[in-house]
PDB file of C-alpha atoms in Angstrom:
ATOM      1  CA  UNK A   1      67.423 -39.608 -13.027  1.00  0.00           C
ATOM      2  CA  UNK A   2      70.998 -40.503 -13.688  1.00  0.00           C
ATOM      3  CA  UNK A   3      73.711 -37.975 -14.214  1.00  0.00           C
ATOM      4  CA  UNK A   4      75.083 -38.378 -17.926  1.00  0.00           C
ATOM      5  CA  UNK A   5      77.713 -35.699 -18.611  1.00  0.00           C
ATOM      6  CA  UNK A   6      79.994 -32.846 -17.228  1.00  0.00           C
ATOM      7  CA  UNK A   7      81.837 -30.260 -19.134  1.00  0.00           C
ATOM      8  CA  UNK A   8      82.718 -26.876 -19.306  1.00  0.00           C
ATOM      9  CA  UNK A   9      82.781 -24.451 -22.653  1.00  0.00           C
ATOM     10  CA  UNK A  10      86.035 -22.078 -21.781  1.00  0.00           C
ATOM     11  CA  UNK A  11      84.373 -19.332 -24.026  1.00  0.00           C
ATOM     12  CA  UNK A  12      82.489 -15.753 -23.381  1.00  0.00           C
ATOM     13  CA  UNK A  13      78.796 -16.666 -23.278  1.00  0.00           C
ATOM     14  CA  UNK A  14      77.259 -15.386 -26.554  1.00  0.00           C
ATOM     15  CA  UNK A  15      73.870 -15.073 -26.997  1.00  0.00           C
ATOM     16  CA  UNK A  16      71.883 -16.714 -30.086  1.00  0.00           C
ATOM     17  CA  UNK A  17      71.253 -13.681 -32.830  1.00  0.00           C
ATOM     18  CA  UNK A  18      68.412 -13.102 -34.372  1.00  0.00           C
ATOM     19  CA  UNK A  19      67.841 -14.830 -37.922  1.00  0.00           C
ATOM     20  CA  UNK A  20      69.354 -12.632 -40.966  1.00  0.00           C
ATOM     21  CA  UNK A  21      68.098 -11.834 -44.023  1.00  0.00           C
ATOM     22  CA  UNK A  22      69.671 -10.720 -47.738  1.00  0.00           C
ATOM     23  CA  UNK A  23      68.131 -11.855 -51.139  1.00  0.00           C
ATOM     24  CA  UNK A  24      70.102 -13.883 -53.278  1.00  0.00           C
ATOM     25  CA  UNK A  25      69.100 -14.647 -57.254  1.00  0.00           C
ATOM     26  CA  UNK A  26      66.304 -12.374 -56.194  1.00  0.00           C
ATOM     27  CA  UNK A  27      64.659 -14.960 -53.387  1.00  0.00           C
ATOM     28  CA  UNK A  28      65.450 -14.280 -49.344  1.00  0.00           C
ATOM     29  CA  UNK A  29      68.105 -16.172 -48.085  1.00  0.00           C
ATOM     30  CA  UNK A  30      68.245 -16.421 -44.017  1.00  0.00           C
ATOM     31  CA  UNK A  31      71.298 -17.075 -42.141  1.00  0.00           C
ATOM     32  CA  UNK A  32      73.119 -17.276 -38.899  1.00  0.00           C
ATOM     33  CA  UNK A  33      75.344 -14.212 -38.153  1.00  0.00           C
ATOM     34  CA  UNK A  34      79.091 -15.252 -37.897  1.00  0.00           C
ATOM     35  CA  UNK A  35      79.009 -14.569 -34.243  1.00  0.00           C
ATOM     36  CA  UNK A  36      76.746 -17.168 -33.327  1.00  0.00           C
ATOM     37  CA  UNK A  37      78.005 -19.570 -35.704  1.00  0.00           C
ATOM     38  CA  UNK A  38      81.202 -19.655 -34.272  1.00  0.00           C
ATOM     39  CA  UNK A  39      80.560 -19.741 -30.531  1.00  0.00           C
ATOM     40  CA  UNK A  40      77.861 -22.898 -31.529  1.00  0.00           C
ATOM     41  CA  UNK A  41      80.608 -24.736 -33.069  1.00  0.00           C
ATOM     42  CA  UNK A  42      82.903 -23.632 -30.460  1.00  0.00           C
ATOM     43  CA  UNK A  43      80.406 -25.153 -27.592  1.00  0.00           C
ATOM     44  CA  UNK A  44      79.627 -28.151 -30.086  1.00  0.00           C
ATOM     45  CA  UNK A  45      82.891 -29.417 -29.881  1.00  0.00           C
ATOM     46  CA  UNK A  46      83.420 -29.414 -26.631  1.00  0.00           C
ATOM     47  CA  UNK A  47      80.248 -31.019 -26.143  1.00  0.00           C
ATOM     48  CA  UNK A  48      81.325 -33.953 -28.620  1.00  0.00           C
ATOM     49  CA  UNK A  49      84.571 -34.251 -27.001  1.00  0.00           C
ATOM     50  CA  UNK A  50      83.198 -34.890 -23.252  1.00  0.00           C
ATOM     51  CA  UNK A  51      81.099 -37.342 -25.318  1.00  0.00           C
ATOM     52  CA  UNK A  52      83.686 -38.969 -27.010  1.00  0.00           C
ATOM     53  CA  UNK A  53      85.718 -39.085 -23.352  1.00  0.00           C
ATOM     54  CA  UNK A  54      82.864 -40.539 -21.629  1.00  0.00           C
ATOM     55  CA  UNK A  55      81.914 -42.629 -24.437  1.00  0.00           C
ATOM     56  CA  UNK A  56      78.213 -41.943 -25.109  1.00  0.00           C
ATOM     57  CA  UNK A  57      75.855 -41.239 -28.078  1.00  0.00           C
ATOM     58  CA  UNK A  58      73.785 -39.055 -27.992  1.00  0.00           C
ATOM     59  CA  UNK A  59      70.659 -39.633 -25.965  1.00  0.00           C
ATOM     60  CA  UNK A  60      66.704 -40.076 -27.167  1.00  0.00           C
ATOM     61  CA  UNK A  61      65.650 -39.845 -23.743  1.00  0.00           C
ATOM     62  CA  UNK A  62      64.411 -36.766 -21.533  1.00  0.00           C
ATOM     63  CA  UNK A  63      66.969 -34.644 -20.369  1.00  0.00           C
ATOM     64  CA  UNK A  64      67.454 -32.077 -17.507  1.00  0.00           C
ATOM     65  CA  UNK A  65      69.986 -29.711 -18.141  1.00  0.00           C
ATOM     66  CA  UNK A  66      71.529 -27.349 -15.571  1.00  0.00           C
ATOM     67  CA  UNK A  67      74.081 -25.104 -16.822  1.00  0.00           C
ATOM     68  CA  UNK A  68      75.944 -21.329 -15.419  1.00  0.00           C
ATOM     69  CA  UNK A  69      77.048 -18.764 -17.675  1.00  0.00           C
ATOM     70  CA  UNK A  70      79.883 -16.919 -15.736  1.00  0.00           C
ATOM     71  CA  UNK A  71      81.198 -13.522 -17.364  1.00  0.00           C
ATOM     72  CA  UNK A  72      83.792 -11.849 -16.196  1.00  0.00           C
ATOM     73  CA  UNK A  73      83.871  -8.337 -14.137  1.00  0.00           C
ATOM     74  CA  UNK A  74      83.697  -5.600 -15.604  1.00  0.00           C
ATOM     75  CA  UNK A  75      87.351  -3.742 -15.431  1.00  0.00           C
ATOM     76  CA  UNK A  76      86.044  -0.045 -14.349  1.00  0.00           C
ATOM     77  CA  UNK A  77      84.341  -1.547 -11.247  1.00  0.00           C
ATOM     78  CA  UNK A  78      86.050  -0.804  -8.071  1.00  0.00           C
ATOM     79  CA  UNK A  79      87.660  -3.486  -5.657  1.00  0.00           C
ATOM     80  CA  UNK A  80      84.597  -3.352  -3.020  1.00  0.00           C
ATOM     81  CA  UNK A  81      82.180  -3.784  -6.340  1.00  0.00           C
ATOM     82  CA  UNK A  82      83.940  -6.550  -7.660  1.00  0.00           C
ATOM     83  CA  UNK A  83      84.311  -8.307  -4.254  1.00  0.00           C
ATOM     84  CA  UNK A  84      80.333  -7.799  -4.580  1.00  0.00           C
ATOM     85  CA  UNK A  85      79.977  -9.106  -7.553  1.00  0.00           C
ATOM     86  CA  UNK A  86      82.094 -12.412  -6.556  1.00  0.00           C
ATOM     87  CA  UNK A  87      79.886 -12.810  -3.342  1.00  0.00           C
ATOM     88  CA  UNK A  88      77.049 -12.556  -5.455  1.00  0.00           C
ATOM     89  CA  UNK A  89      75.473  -9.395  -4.023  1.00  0.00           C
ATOM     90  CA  UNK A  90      76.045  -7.425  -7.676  1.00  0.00           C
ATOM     91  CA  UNK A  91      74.247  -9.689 -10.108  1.00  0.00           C
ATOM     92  CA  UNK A  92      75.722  -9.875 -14.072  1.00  0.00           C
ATOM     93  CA  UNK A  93      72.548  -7.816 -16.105  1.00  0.00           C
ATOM     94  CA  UNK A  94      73.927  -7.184 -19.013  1.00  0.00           C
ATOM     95  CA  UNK A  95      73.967  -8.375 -22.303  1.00  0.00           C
ATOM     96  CA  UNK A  96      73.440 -10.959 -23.583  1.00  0.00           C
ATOM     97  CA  UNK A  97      70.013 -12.314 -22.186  1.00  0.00           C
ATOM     98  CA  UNK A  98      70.552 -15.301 -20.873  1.00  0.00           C
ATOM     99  CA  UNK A  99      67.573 -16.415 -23.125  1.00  0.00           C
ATOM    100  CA  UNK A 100      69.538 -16.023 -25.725  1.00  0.00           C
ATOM    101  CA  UNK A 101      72.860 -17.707 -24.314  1.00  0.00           C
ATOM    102  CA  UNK A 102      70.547 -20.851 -23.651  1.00  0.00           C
ATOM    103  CA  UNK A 103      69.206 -20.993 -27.620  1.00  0.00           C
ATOM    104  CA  UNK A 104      72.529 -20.732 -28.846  1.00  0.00           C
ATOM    105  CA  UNK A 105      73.620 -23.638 -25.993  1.00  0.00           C
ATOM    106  CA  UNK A 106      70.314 -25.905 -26.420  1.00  0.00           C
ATOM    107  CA  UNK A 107      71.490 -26.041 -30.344  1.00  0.00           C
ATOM    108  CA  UNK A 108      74.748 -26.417 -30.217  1.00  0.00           C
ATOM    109  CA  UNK A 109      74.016 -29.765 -28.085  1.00  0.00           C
ATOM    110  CA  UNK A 110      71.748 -30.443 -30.713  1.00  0.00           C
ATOM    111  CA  UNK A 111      72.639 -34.301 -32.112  1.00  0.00           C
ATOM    112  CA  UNK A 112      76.249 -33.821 -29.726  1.00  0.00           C
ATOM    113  CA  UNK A 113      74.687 -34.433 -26.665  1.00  0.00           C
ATOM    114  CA  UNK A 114      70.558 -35.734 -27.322  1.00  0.00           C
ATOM    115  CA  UNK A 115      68.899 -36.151 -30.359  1.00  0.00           C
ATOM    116  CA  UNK A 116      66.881 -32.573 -30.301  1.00  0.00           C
ATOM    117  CA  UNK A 117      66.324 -30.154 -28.133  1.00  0.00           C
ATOM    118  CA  UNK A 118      63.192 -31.004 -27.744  1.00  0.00           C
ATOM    119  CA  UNK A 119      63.836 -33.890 -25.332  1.00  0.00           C
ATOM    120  CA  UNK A 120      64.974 -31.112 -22.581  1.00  0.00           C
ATOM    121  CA  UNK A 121      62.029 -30.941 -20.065  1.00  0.00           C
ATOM    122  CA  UNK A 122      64.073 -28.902 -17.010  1.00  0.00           C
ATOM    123  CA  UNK A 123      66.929 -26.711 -17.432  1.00  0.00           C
ATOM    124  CA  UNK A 124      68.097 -24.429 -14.599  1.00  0.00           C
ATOM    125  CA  UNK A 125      70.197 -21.314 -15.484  1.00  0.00           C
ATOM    126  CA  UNK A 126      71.867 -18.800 -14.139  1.00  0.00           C
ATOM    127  CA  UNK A 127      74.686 -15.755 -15.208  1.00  0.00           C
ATOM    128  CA  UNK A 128      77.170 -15.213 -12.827  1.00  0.00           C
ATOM    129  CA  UNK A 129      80.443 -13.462 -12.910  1.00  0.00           C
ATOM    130  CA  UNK A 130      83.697 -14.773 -12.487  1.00  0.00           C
ATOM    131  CA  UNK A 131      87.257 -13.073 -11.625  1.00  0.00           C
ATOM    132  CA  UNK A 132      89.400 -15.939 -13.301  1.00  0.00           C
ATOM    133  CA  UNK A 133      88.915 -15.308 -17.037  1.00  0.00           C
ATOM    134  CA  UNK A 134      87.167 -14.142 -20.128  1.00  0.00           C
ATOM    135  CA  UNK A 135      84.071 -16.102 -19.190  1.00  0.00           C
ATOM    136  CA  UNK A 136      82.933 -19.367 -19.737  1.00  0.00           C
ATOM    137  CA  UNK A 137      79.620 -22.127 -19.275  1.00  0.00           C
ATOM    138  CA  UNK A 138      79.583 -24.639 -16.901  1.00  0.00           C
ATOM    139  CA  UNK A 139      76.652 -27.417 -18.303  1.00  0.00           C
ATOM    140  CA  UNK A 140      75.444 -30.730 -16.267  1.00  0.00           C
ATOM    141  CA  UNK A 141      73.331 -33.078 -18.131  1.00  0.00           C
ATOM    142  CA  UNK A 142      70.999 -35.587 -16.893  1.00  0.00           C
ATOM    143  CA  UNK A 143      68.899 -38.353 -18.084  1.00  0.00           C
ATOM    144  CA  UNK A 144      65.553 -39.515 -17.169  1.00  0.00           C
TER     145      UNK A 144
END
């Protein structure tokens, strides 16, 4: 195993929406909501520019992924609950699932960072929050 690539998304963690649906010409169309299309490019980008900095291509080998999502504190919580929260005691359980965060992240990589998603055999997640900013992802990628 051999670490491959560092980098950190400075954007609120958005989860992966479901698939829509409308008919056009009388035939379903599905799409991606805007949402989730923007916070994918958003995270692509990034992802091509630690590339680009580091100066790989993207990978066909098996990768193990370890990424955080951090959101920030909610502003009604009180300074003993946020100190909680910080320490780790108070654990971030809201939306969105972090199932979802990871879809929208594992895609967004897709042909940035490896080939397909496919070639991700470990990946070790967590949600956290974080007192600094509007939230962000913190990913570490390595190759087998």
């Amino acid at each position: 195993m051999s670490h491959f690539l560092s980098f950190t998304v400075h954007e609120l963690p958005c989860g992966k929406d479901r698939p829509r649906f409308t008919m056009s010409g009388g035939y379903p169309r599905v799409y991606t909501s805007e949402k989730t299309r923007r916070f994918e490019t958003i995270f692509s980008d990034v992802a091509h520019g630690a590339m680009m900095r580091a100066g790989h291509i993207p990978t066909y080998d098996a990768v193990r992924l370890r990424m955080a999502a951090y959101f920030p504190i909610p502003q009604s919580y009180s300074k003993k609950k946020r100190g909680e929260c910080i320490a780790g005691v108070i654990k971030p359980m809201m939306k969105p699932d972090i199932d979802n965060v990871i879809k929208a992240a594992l895609d967004a990589m897709n042909g940035v960072v490896y080939d397909d998603d496919k070639q991700v055999f470990e990946l070790i997640v967590s949600k956290r929050y974080t007192e600094c900013c509007e939230g962000y992802i913190e990913v570490e990628v390595c190759v087998e």
